[in-house]
XYZ file of C-alpha atoms in Angstrom:
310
model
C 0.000 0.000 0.000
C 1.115 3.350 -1.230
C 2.465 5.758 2.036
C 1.677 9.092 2.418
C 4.021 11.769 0.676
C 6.284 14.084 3.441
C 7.355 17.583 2.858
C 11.286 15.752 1.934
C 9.319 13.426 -0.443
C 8.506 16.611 -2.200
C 11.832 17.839 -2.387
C 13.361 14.805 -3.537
C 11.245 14.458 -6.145
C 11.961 17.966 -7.542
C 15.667 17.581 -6.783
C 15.772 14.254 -9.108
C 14.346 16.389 -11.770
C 16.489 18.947 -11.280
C 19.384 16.431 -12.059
C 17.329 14.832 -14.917
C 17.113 18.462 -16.444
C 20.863 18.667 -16.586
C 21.433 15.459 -18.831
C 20.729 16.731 -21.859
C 23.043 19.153 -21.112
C 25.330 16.307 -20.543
C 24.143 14.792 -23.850
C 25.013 17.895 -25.430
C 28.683 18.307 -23.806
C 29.416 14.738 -24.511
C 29.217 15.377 -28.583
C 30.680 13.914 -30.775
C 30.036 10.755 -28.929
C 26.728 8.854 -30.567
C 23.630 8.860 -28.478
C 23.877 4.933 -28.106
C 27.430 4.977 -27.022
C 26.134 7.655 -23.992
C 23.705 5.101 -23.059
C 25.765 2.255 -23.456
C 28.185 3.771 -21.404
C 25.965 5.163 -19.153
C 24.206 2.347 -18.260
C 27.428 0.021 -17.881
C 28.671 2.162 -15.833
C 25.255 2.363 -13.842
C 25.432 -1.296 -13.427
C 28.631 -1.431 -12.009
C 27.844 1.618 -9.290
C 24.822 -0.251 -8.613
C 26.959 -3.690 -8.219
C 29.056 -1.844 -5.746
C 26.658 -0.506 -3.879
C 24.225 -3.766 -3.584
C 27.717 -5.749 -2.462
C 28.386 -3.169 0.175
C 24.748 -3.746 1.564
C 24.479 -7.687 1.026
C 21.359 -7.001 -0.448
C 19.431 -10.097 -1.669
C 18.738 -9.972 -6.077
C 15.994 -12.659 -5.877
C 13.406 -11.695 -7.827
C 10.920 -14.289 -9.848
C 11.956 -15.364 -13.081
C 8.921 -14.034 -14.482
C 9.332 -10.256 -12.889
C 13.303 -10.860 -13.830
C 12.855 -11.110 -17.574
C 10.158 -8.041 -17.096
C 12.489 -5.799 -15.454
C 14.950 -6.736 -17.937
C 12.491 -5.585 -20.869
C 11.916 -2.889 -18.805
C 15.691 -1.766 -18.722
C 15.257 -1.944 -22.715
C 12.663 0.299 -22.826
C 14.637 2.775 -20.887
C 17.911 2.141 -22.871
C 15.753 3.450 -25.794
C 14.138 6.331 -23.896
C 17.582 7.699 -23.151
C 18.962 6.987 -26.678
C 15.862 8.965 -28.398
C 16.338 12.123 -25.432
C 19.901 12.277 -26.464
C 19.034 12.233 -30.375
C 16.349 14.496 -29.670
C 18.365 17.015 -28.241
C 21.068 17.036 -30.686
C 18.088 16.887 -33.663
C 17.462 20.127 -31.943
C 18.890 21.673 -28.870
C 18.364 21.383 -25.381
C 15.291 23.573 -25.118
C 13.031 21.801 -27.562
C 14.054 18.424 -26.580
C 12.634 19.374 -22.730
C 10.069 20.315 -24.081
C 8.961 17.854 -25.872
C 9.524 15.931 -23.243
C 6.531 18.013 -21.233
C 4.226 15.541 -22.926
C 5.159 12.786 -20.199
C 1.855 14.112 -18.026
C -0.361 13.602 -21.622
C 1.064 10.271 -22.440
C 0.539 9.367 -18.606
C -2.893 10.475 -18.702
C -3.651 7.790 -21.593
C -1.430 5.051 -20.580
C -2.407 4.835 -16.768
C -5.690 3.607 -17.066
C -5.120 1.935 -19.534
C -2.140 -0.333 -17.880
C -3.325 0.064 -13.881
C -7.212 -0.259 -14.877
C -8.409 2.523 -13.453
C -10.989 4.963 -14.604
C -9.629 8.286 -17.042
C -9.658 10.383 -14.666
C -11.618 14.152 -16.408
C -8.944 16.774 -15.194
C -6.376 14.563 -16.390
C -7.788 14.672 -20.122
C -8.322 18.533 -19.544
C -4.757 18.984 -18.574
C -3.405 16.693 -21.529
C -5.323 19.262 -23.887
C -3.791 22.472 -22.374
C -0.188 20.294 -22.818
C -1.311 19.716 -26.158
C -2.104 24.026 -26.900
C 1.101 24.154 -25.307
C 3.070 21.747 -28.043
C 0.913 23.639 -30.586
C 2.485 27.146 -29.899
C 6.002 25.684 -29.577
C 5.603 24.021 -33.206
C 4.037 26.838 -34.734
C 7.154 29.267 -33.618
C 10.011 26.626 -33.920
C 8.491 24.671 -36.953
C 12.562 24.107 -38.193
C 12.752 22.219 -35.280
C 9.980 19.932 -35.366
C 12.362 16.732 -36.112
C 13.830 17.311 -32.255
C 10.786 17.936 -30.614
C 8.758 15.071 -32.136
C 11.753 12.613 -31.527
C 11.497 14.328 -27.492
C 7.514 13.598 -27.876
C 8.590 9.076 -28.425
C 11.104 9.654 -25.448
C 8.093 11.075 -22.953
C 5.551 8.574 -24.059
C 8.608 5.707 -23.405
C 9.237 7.745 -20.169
C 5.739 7.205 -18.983
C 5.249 3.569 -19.730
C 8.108 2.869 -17.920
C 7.244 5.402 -15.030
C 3.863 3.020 -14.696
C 5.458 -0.262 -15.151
C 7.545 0.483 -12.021
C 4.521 1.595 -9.865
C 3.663 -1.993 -9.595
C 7.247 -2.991 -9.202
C 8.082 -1.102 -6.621
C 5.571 -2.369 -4.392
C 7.209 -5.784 -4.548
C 10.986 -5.286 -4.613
C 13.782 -2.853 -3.161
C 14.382 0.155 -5.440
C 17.910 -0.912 -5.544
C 17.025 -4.202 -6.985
C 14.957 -2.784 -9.467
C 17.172 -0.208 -10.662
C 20.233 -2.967 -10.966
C 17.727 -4.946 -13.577
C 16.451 -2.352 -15.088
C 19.759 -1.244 -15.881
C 21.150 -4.599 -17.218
C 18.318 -4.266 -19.715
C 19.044 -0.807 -20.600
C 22.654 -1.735 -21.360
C 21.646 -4.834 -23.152
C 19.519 -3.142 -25.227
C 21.844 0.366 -25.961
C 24.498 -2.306 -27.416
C 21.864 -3.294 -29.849
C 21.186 0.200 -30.931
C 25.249 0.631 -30.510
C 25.794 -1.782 -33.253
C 22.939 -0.554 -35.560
C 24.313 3.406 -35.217
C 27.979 2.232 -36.099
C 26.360 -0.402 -39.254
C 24.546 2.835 -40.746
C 27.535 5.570 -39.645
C 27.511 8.680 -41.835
C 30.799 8.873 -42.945
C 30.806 11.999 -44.073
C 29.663 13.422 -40.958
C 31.832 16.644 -39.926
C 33.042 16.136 -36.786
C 33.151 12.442 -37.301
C 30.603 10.767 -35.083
C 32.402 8.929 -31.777
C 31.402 5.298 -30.558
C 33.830 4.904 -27.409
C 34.720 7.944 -25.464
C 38.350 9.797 -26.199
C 38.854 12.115 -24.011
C 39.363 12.158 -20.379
C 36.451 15.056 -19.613
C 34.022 12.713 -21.560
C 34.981 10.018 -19.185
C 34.458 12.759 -16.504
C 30.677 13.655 -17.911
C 29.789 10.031 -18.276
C 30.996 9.714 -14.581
C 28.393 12.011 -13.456
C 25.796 11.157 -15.795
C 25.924 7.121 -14.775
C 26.744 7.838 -10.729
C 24.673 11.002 -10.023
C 22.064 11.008 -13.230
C 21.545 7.561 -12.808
C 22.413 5.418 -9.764
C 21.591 8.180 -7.556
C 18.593 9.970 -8.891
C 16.735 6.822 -10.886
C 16.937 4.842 -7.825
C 15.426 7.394 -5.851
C 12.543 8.085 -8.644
C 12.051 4.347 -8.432
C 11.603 4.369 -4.845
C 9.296 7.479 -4.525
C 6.546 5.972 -6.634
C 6.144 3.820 -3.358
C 4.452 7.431 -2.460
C 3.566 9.172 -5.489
C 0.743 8.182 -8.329
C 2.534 7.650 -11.716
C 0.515 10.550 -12.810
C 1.974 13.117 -9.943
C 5.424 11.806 -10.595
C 5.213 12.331 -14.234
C 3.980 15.580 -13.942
C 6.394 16.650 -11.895
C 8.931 15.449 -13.636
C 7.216 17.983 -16.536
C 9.088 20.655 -14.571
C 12.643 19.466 -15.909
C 11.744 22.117 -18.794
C 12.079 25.108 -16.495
C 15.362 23.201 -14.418
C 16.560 22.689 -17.730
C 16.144 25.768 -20.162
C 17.668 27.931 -17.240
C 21.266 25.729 -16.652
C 20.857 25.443 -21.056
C 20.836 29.010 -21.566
C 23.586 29.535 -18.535
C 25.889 26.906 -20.434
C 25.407 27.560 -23.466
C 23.887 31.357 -24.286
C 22.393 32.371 -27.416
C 22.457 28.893 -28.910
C 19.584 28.034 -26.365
C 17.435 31.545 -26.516
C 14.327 30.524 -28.410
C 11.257 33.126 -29.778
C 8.867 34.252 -27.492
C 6.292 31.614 -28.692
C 8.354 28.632 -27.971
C 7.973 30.149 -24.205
C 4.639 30.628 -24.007
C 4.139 27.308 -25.065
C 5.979 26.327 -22.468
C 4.520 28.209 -19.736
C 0.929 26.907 -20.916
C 3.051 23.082 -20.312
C 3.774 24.216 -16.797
C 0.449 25.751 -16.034
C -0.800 22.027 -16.238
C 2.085 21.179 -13.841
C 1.354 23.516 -11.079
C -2.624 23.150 -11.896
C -3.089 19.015 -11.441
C -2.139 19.431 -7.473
C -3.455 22.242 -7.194
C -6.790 20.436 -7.778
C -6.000 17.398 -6.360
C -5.290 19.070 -2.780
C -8.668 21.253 -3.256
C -10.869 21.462 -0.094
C -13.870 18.945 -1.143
C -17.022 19.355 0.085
C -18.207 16.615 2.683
C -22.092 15.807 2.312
C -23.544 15.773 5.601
C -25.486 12.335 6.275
C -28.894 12.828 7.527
C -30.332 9.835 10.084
C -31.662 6.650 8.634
C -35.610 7.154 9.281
C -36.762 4.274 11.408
């Protein structure tokens, strides 16, 4: 049974997707390296962090076969997630590919009751719609960079499923454990895409594209993109859904747009300032953010029971 969220619950949550708003920067710094060597990096290096820190704790990796092979399908679903954010984001910038992937709270609107069995909730369908006016003013003002944002718009809906496939995990099994799978999977399945990126390699591409990382700093970003981005922060996400709804936590996680645009435009300056549209758009995105608690937590009315005539 799901536990009450506390005040640090809250600020967990939003610290996580602070981090996750600062790996597309990441992505971006680690160029020229291919979006499915990051992953496959990422994730191998995940694994072993994880390793480490499941030794250190003697903590027991039973799981049923069944849930194994799930959690390992599940770990390929997020290797492609993170291999379509990166491409996304490079298709585009860093801007566009956040917000693109603001469409997490629609696709978790439609997938939800759909995999949990529950009934479609109205305001969630409301609030997909505004998302969805949102996405409209963002393509109509950045239409040369519809290829990013639509590429971003895969990665959310991937983000979601995944999001509600580990609600029902982590009722059963330690976020550690899950994570550790989970990121076997990934690993597994960003070699596959590895392979396929380096088979169909544009030669011609100017810088030439990277498949094992060079440089020392590169080691250093994919460092603290597998140890903090991922060991740390993914574990944690997998462990708050023991508290949160899929739905709240993917909404949330809708404000990595604002985390992330601000440290973008920091980084990297005028290559991340966008036209006043793209930001309305956005804004409309985050008024759906701050608008589904805002309702949730509403003071509801409490019918008064009259006596039972005799």
């Amino acid at each position: 049974m799901s536990q009450k969220p506390t005040f640090t619950d809250y600020f967990q949550l939003h610290f996580i997707v602070l981090i996750w708003g600062f790996t597309a920067i990441l992505g971006k710094l680690l160029e020229p390296l291919d979006s499915s060597a990051v992953v496959l990096f990422r994730t191998l290096l995940a694994v072993l962090g994880l390793g480490i820190v499941l030794v250190v704790r003697r903590q027991n990796l039973h799981v049923s076969s069944t849930d194994r092979w799930r959690l390992l399908a599940t770990g390929g679903l997020i290797g492609l997630h993170w291999v379509l954010f990166f491409a996304a984001a490079r298709l585009s910038n860093v801007s566009v590919c956040l917000a693109g992937m603001a469409t997490s709270s629609l696709w978790a609107s439609l997938l939800e009751p759909l995999i949990l069995r529950r009934r479609i909730q109205l305001i969630e369908v409301v609030l997909g719609g505004v998302v969805m006016a949102g996405l409209y003013l963002i393509f109509q003002f950045e239409f040369d960079k519809i290829a990013g944002l639509v590429v971003a718009m895969a990665a959310a809906m991937l983000s979601s499923l995944f999001t509600i496939i580990n609600s029902r995990f982590t009722q059963r099994y330690d976020a550690l454990v899950i994570s550790f799978y989970e990121m076997i999977g990934a690993s597994i399945g960003a070699l596959g895409l590895w392979f396929i990126a380096r088979m169909v390699d544009p030669l011609e591409a100017n810088p030439p594209i990277q498949y094992v990382p060079h440089t020392p700093l590169q080691w250093l970003w994919l460092l603290i993109l597998s140890l903090v981005c991922t060991v740390y922060a993914y574990t944690v996400g997998v462990r708050l859904l023991r508290k949160f709804s899929p739905y709240m936590a993917v909404l949330t996680v809708n404000l990595e747009p604002v985390y992330g645009i601000l440290l973008a435009v920091l980084i990297f300056g005028n290559a991340e300032r966008m036209t006043a549209g793209f930001y309305l758009g956005t804004l409309v995105i985050l008024a759906a953010v701050v608008a589904y608690p805002l309702w949730n937590n509403r003071p509801r009315k409490v019918k008064s029971q009259q006596p039972t005539p005799l």
